[in-house]
Coordinates of N, CA and C in Angstrom, one line a residue:
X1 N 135.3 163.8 116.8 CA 134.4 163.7 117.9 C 133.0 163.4 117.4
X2 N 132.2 162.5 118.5 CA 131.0 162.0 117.6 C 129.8 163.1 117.9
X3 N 129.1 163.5 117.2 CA 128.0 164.5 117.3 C 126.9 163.5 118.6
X4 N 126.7 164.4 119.2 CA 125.0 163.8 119.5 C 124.2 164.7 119.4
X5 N 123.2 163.6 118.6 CA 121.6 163.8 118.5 C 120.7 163.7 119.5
X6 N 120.3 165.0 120.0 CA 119.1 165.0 121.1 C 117.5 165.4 120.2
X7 N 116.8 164.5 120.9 CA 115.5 164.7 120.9 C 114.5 164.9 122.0
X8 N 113.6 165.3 122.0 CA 112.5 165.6 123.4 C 111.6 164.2 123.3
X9 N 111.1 163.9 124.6 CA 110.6 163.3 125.4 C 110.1 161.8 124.9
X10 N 111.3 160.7 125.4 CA 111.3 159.6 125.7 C 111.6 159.2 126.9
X11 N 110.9 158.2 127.2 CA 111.9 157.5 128.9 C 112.7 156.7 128.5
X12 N 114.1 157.7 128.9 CA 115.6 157.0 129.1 C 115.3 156.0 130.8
X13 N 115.9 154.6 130.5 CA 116.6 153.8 131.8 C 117.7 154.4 131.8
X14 N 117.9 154.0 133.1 CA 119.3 154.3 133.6 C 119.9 153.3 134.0
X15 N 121.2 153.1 133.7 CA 122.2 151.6 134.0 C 121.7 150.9 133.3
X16 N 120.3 150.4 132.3 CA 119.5 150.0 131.5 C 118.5 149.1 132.6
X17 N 118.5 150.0 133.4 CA 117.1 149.2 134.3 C 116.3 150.2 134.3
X18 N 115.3 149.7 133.6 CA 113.6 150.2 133.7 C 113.0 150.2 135.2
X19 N 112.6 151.8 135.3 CA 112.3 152.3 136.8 C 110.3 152.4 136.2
X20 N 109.5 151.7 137.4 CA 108.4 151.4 137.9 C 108.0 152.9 138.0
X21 N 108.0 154.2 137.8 CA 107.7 155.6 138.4 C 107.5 156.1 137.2
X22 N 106.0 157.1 137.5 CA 106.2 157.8 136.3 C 106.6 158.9 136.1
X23 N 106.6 159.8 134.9 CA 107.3 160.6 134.7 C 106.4 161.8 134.7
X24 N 105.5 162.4 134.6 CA 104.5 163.5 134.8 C 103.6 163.2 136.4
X25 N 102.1 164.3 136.7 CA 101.5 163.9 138.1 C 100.3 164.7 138.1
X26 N 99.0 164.2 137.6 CA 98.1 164.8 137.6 C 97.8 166.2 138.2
X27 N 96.7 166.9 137.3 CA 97.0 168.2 139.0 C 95.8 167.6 139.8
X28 N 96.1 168.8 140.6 CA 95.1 168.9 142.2 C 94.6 170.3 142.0
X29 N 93.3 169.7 143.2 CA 92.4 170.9 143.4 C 92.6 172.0 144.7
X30 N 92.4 173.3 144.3 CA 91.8 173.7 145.9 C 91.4 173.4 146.7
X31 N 92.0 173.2 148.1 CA 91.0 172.9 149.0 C 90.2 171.4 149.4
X32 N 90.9 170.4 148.2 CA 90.5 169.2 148.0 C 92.1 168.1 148.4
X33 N 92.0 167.4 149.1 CA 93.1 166.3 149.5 C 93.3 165.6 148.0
X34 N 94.2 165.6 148.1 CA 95.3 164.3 146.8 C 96.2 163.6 147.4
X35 N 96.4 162.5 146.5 CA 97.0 161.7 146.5 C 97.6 161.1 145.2
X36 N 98.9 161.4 144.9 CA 99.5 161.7 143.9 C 100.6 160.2 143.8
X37 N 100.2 159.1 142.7 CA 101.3 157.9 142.9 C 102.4 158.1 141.9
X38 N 103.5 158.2 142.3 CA 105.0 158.4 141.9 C 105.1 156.8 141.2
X39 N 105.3 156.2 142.4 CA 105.8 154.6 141.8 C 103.9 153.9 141.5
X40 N 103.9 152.4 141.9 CA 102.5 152.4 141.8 C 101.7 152.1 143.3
X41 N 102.2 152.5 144.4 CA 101.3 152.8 145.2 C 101.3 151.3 146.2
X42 N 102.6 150.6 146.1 CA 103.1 149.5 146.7 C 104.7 150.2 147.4
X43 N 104.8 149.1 148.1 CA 106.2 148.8 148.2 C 106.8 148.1 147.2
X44 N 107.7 148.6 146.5 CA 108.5 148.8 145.6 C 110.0 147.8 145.5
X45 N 110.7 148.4 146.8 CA 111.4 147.9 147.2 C 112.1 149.6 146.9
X46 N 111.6 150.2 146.8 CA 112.6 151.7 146.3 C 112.3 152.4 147.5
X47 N 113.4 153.3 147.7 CA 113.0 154.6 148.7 C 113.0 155.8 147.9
X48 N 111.9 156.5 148.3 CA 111.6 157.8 147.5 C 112.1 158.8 148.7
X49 N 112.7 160.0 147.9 CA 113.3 161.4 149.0 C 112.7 162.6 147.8
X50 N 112.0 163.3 148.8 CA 111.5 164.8 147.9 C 112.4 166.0 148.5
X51 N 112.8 166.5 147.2 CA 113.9 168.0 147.8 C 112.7 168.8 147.5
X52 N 112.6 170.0 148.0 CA 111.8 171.6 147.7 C 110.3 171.1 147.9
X53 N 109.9 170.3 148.5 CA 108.6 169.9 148.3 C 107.8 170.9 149.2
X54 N 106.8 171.4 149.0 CA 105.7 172.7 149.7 C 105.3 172.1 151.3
X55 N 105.3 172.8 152.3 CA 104.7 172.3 153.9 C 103.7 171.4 153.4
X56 N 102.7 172.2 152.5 CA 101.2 171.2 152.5 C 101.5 169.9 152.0
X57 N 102.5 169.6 151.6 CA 102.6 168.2 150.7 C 103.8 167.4 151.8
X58 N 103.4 165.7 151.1 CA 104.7 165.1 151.8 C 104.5 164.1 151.2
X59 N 105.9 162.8 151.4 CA 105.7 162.0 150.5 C 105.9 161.0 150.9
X60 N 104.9 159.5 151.0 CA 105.7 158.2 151.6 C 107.1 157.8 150.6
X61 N 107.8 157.4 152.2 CA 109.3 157.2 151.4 C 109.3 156.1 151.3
X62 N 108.3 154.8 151.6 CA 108.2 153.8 150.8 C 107.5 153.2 149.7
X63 N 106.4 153.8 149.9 CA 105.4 153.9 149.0 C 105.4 154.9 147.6
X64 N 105.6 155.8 147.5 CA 105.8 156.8 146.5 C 104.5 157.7 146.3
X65 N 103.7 157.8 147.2 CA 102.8 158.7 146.9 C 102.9 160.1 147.9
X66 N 102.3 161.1 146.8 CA 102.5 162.6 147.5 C 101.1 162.5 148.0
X67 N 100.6 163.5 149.5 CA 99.5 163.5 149.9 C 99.7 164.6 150.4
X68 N 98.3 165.2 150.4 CA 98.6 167.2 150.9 C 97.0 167.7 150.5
X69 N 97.0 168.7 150.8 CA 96.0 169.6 150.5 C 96.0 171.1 150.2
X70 N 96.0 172.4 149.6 CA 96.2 173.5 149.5 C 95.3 174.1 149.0
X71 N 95.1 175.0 150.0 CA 94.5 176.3 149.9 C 94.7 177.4 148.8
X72 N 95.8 177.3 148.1 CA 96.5 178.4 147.5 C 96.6 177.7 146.0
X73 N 96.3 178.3 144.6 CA 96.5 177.4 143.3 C 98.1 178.1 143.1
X74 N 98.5 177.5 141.8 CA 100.1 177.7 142.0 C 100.8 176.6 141.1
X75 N 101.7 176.5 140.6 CA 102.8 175.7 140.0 C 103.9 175.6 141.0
X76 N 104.5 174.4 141.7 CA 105.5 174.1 142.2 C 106.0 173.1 141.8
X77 N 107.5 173.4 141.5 CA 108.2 172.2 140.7 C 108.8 171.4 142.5
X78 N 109.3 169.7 142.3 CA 109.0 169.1 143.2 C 110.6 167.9 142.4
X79 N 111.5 167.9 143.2 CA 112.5 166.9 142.8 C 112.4 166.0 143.5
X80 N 112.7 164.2 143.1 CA 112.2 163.2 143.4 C 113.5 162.6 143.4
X81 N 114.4 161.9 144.2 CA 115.2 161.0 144.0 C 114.6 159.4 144.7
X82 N 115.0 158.2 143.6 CA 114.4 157.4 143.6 C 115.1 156.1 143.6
X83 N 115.9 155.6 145.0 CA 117.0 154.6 145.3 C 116.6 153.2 145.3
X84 N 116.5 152.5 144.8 CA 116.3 150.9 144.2 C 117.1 150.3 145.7
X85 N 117.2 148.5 145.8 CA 117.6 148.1 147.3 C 119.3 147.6 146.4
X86 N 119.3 147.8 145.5 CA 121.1 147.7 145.0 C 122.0 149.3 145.4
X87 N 121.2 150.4 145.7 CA 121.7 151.8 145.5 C 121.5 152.9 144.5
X88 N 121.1 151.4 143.1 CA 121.3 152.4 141.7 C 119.9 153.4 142.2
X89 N 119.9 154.7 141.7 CA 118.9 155.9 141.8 C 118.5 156.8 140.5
X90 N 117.8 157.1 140.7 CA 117.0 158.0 139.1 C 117.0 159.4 140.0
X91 N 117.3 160.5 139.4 CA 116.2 161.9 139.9 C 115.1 161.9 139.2
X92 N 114.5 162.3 139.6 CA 113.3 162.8 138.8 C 112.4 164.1 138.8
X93 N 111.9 164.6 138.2 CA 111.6 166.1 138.5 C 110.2 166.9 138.1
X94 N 109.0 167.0 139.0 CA 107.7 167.0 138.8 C 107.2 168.2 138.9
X95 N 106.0 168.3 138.7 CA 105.1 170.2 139.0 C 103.9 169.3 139.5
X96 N 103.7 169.9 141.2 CA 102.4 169.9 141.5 C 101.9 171.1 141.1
X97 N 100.7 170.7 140.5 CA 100.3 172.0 139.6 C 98.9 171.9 140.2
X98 N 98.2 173.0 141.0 CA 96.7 173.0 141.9 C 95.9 174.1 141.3
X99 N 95.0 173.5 140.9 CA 94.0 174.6 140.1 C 93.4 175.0 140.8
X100 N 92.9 176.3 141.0 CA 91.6 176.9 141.8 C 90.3 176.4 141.4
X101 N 89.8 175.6 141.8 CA 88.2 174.6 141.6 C 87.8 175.7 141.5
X102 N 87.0 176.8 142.6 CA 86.3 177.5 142.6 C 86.2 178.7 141.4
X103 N 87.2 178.6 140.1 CA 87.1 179.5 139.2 C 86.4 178.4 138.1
X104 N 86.1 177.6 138.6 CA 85.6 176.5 137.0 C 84.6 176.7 136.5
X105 N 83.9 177.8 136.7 CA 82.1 177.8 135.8 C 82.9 178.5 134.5
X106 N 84.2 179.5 135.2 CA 84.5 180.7 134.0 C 85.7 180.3 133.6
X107 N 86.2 178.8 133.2 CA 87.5 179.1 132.9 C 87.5 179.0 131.4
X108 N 86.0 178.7 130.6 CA 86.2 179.5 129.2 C 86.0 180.5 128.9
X109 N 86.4 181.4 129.6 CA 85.9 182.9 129.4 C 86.9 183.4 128.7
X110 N 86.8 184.1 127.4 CA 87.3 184.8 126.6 C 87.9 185.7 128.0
X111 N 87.0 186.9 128.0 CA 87.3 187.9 128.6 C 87.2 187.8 130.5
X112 N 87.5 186.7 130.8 CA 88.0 186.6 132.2 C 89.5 187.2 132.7
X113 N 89.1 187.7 134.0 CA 90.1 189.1 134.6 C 90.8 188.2 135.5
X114 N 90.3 187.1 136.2 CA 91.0 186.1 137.4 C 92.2 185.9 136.8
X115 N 93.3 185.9 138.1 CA 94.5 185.6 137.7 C 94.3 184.1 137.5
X116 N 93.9 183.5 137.9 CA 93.5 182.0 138.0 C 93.1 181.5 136.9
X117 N 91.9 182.3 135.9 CA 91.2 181.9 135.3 C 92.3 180.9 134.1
X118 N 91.4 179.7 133.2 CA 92.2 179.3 132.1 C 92.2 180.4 130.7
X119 N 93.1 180.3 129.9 CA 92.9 181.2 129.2 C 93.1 180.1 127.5
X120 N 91.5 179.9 127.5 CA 91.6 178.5 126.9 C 92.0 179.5 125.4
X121 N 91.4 180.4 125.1 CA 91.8 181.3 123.6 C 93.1 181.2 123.7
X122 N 94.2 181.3 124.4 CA 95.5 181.2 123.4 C 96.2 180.2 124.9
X123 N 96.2 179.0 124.3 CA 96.7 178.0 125.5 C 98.1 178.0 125.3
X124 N 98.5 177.5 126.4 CA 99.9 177.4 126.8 C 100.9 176.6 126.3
X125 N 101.7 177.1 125.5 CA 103.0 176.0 124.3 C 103.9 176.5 124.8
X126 N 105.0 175.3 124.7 CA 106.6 175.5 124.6 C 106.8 175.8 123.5
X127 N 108.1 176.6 123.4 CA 108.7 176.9 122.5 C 110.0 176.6 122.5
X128 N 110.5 176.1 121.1 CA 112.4 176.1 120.9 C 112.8 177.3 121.4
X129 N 114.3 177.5 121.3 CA 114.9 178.3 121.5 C 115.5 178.7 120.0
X130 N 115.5 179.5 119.8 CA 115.9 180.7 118.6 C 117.6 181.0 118.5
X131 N 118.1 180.8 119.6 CA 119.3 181.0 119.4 C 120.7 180.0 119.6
X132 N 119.8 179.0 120.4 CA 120.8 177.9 121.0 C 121.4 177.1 119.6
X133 N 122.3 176.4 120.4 CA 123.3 175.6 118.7 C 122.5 174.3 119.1
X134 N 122.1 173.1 118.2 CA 121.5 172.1 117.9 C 122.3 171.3 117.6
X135 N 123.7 171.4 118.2 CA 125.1 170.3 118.0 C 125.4 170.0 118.9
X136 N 126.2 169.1 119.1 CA 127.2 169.2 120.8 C 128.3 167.6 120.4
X137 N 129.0 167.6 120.9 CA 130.1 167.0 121.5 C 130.2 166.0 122.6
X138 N 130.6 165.1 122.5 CA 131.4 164.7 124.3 C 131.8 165.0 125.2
X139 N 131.4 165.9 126.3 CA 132.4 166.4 127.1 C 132.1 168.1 126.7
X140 N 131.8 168.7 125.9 CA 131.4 169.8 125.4 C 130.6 170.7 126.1
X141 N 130.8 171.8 126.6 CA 129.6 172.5 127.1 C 128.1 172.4 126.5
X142 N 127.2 172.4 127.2 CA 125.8 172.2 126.3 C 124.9 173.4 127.3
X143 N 123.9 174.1 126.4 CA 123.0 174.7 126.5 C 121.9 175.1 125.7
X144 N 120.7 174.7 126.2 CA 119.8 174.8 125.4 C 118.4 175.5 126.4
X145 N 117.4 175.9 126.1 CA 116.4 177.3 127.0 C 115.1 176.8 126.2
X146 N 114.1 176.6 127.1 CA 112.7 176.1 125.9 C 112.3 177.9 126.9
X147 N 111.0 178.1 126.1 CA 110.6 179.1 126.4 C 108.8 178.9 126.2
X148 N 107.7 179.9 126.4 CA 106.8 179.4 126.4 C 105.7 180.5 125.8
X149 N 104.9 180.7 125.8 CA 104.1 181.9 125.2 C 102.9 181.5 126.0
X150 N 101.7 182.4 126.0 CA 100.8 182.5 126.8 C 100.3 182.0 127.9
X151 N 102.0 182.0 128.8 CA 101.7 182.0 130.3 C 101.1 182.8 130.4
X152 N 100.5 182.5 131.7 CA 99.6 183.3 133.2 C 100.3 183.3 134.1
X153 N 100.9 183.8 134.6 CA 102.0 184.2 136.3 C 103.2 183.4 135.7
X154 N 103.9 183.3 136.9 CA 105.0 182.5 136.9 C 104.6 181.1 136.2
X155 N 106.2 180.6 135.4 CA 106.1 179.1 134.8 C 106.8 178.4 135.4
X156 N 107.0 177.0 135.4 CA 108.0 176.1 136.2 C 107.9 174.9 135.3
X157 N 109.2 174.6 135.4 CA 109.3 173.6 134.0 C 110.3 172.1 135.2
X158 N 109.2 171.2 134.6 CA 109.9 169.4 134.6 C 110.6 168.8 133.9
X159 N 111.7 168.3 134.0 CA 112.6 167.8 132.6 C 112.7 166.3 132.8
X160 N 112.3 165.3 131.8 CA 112.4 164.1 132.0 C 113.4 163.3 131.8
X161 N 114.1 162.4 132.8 CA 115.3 161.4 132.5 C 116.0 162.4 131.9
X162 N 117.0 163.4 131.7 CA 118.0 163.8 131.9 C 119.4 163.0 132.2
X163 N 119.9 163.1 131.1 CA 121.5 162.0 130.8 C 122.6 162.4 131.8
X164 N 123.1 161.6 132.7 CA 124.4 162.0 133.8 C 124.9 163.2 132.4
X165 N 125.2 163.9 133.9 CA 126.4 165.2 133.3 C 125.4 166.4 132.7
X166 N 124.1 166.1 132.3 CA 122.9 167.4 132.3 C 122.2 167.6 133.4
X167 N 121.6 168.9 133.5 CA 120.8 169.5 134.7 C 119.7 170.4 134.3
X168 N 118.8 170.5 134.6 CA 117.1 171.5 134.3 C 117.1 172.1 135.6
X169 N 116.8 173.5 135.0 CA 116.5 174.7 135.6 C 115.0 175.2 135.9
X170 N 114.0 174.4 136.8 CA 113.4 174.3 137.0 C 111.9 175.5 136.7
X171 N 113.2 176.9 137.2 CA 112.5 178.4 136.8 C 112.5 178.8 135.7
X172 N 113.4 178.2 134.6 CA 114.2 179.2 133.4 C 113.9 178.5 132.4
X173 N 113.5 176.7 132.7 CA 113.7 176.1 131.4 C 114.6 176.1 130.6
X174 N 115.9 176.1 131.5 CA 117.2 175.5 130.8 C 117.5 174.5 131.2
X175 N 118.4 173.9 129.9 CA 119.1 172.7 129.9 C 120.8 173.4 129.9
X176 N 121.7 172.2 130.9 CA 122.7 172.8 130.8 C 123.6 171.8 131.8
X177 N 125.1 171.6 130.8 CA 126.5 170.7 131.6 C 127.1 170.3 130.3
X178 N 127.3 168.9 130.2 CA 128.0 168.2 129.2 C 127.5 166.9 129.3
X179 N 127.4 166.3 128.2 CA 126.9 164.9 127.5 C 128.6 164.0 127.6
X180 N 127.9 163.1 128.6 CA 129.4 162.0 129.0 C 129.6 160.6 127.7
X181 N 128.2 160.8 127.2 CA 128.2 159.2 126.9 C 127.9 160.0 125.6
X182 N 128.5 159.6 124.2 CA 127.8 159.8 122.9 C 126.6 158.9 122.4
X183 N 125.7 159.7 121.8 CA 124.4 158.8 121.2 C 123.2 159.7 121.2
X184 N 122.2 159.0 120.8 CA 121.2 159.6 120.5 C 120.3 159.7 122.3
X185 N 119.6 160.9 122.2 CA 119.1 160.7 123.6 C 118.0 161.7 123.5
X186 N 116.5 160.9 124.3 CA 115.6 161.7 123.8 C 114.8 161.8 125.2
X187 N 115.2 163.2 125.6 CA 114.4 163.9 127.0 C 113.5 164.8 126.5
X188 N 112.4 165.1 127.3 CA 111.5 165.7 127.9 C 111.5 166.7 128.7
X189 N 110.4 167.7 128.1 CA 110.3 169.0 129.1 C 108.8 169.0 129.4
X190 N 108.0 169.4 130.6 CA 107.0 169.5 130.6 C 106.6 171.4 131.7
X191 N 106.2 172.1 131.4 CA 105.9 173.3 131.8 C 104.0 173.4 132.3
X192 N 104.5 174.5 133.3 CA 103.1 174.5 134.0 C 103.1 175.9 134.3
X193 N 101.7 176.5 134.3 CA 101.6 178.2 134.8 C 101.0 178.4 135.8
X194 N 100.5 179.6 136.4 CA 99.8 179.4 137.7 C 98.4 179.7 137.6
X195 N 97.7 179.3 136.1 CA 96.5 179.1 136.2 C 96.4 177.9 136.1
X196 N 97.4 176.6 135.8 CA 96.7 175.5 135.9 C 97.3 174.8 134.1
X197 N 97.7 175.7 133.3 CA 97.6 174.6 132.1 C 99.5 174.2 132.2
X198 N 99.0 173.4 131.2 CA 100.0 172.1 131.2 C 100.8 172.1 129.5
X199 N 101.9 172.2 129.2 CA 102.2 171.9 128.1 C 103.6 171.0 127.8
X200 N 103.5 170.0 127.0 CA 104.6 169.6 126.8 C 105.4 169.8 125.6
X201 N 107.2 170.3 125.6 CA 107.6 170.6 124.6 C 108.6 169.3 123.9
X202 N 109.4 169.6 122.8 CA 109.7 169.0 121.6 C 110.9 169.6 120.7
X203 N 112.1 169.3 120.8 CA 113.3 169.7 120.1 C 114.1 168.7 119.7
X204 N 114.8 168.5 118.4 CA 115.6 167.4 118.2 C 117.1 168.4 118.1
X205 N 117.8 168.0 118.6 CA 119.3 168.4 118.6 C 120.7 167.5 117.8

């Protein structure tokens, strides 16, 4: 059976058509309106559908842009499915991530108490996983868990292009199903905390 080799964060096509959408989404502010472009802010010819998306937020389903406003800062992961006018579709999988503006005089504060605050002395990385196996098969069960070190509150993790037959755990930062197709395949994890930082991780399998 042939091994595959996974690596972190490239943009895989799918069906080998290159999709117009990106794959990350700036953050937003407190209390300030956004407008966040998925595709580029045209008609596309694509229809966009958001699952778990927050009341404050919504999303043109022709256009591809998220628009909203919140009161509240926070990490919310945000699934994107993204249907072409043939049917072919991508998921795709985001963090509106809203910083509290009003903590920004102090977010280099060493010794800041705000749940909010940044905690620029020891910023926020992914980490491998320590125990997972770094091999896999065709058809094979697969599991792999990134982890993260100096969060603030809860974390929420985005996983990029994800190969049919895998799935991201949006709360856990797991990877997990079986690999249909052998080859090399290089996805992406991106993690967010609920003060606002941002990190992207990196594993070769």
């Amino acid at each position: 059976m042939k091994a595959i080799i996974l690596a972190l964060l490239v943009t895989l096509a799918l069906s080998g058509d290159a999709w117009e959408v990106v794959d990350t989404l700036p953050p937003c502010y407190t209390g300030l309106p956004f407008n966040l472009e998925i595709g580029n802010g045209k008609d596309q010819g694509y229809t966009y559908t958001a699952s778990n998306i927050p009341s404050w937020a919504s999303i043109d389903r022709v256009k591809g842009v998220i628009t909203g406003s919140s009161q509240t800062a926070g990490a919310w992961p945000v699934n994107v499915k993204v249907v072409d006018g043939k049917g072919k579709y991508v998921n795709k999988q985001y963090i509106l991530n809203v910083v509290d503006v009003t903590k920004g005089s102090v977010w280099a504060s060493d010794n800041s108490k705000s749940y909010y605050e940044r905690k620029v002395d020891k910023p926020l990385r992914v980490i491998p996983s320590k125990s997972d196996g770094t091999v896999t098969s065709k058809g094979s069960s697969f599991a792999y868990k990134f982890g993260v070190e100096n969060a603030v509150g809860s974390v929420v993790y985005a996983f990029l292009n994800l190969p049919e037959g895998l799935k991201g755990d949006a709360t856990t930062g797991a990877i997990s199903g079986a690999f249909t197709v052998p080859g090399i395949y290089t996805l992406g994890v991106e993690s967010c905390d609920q003060s606002g930082n941002t990190a992207e991780g990196f594993v070769t399998i």
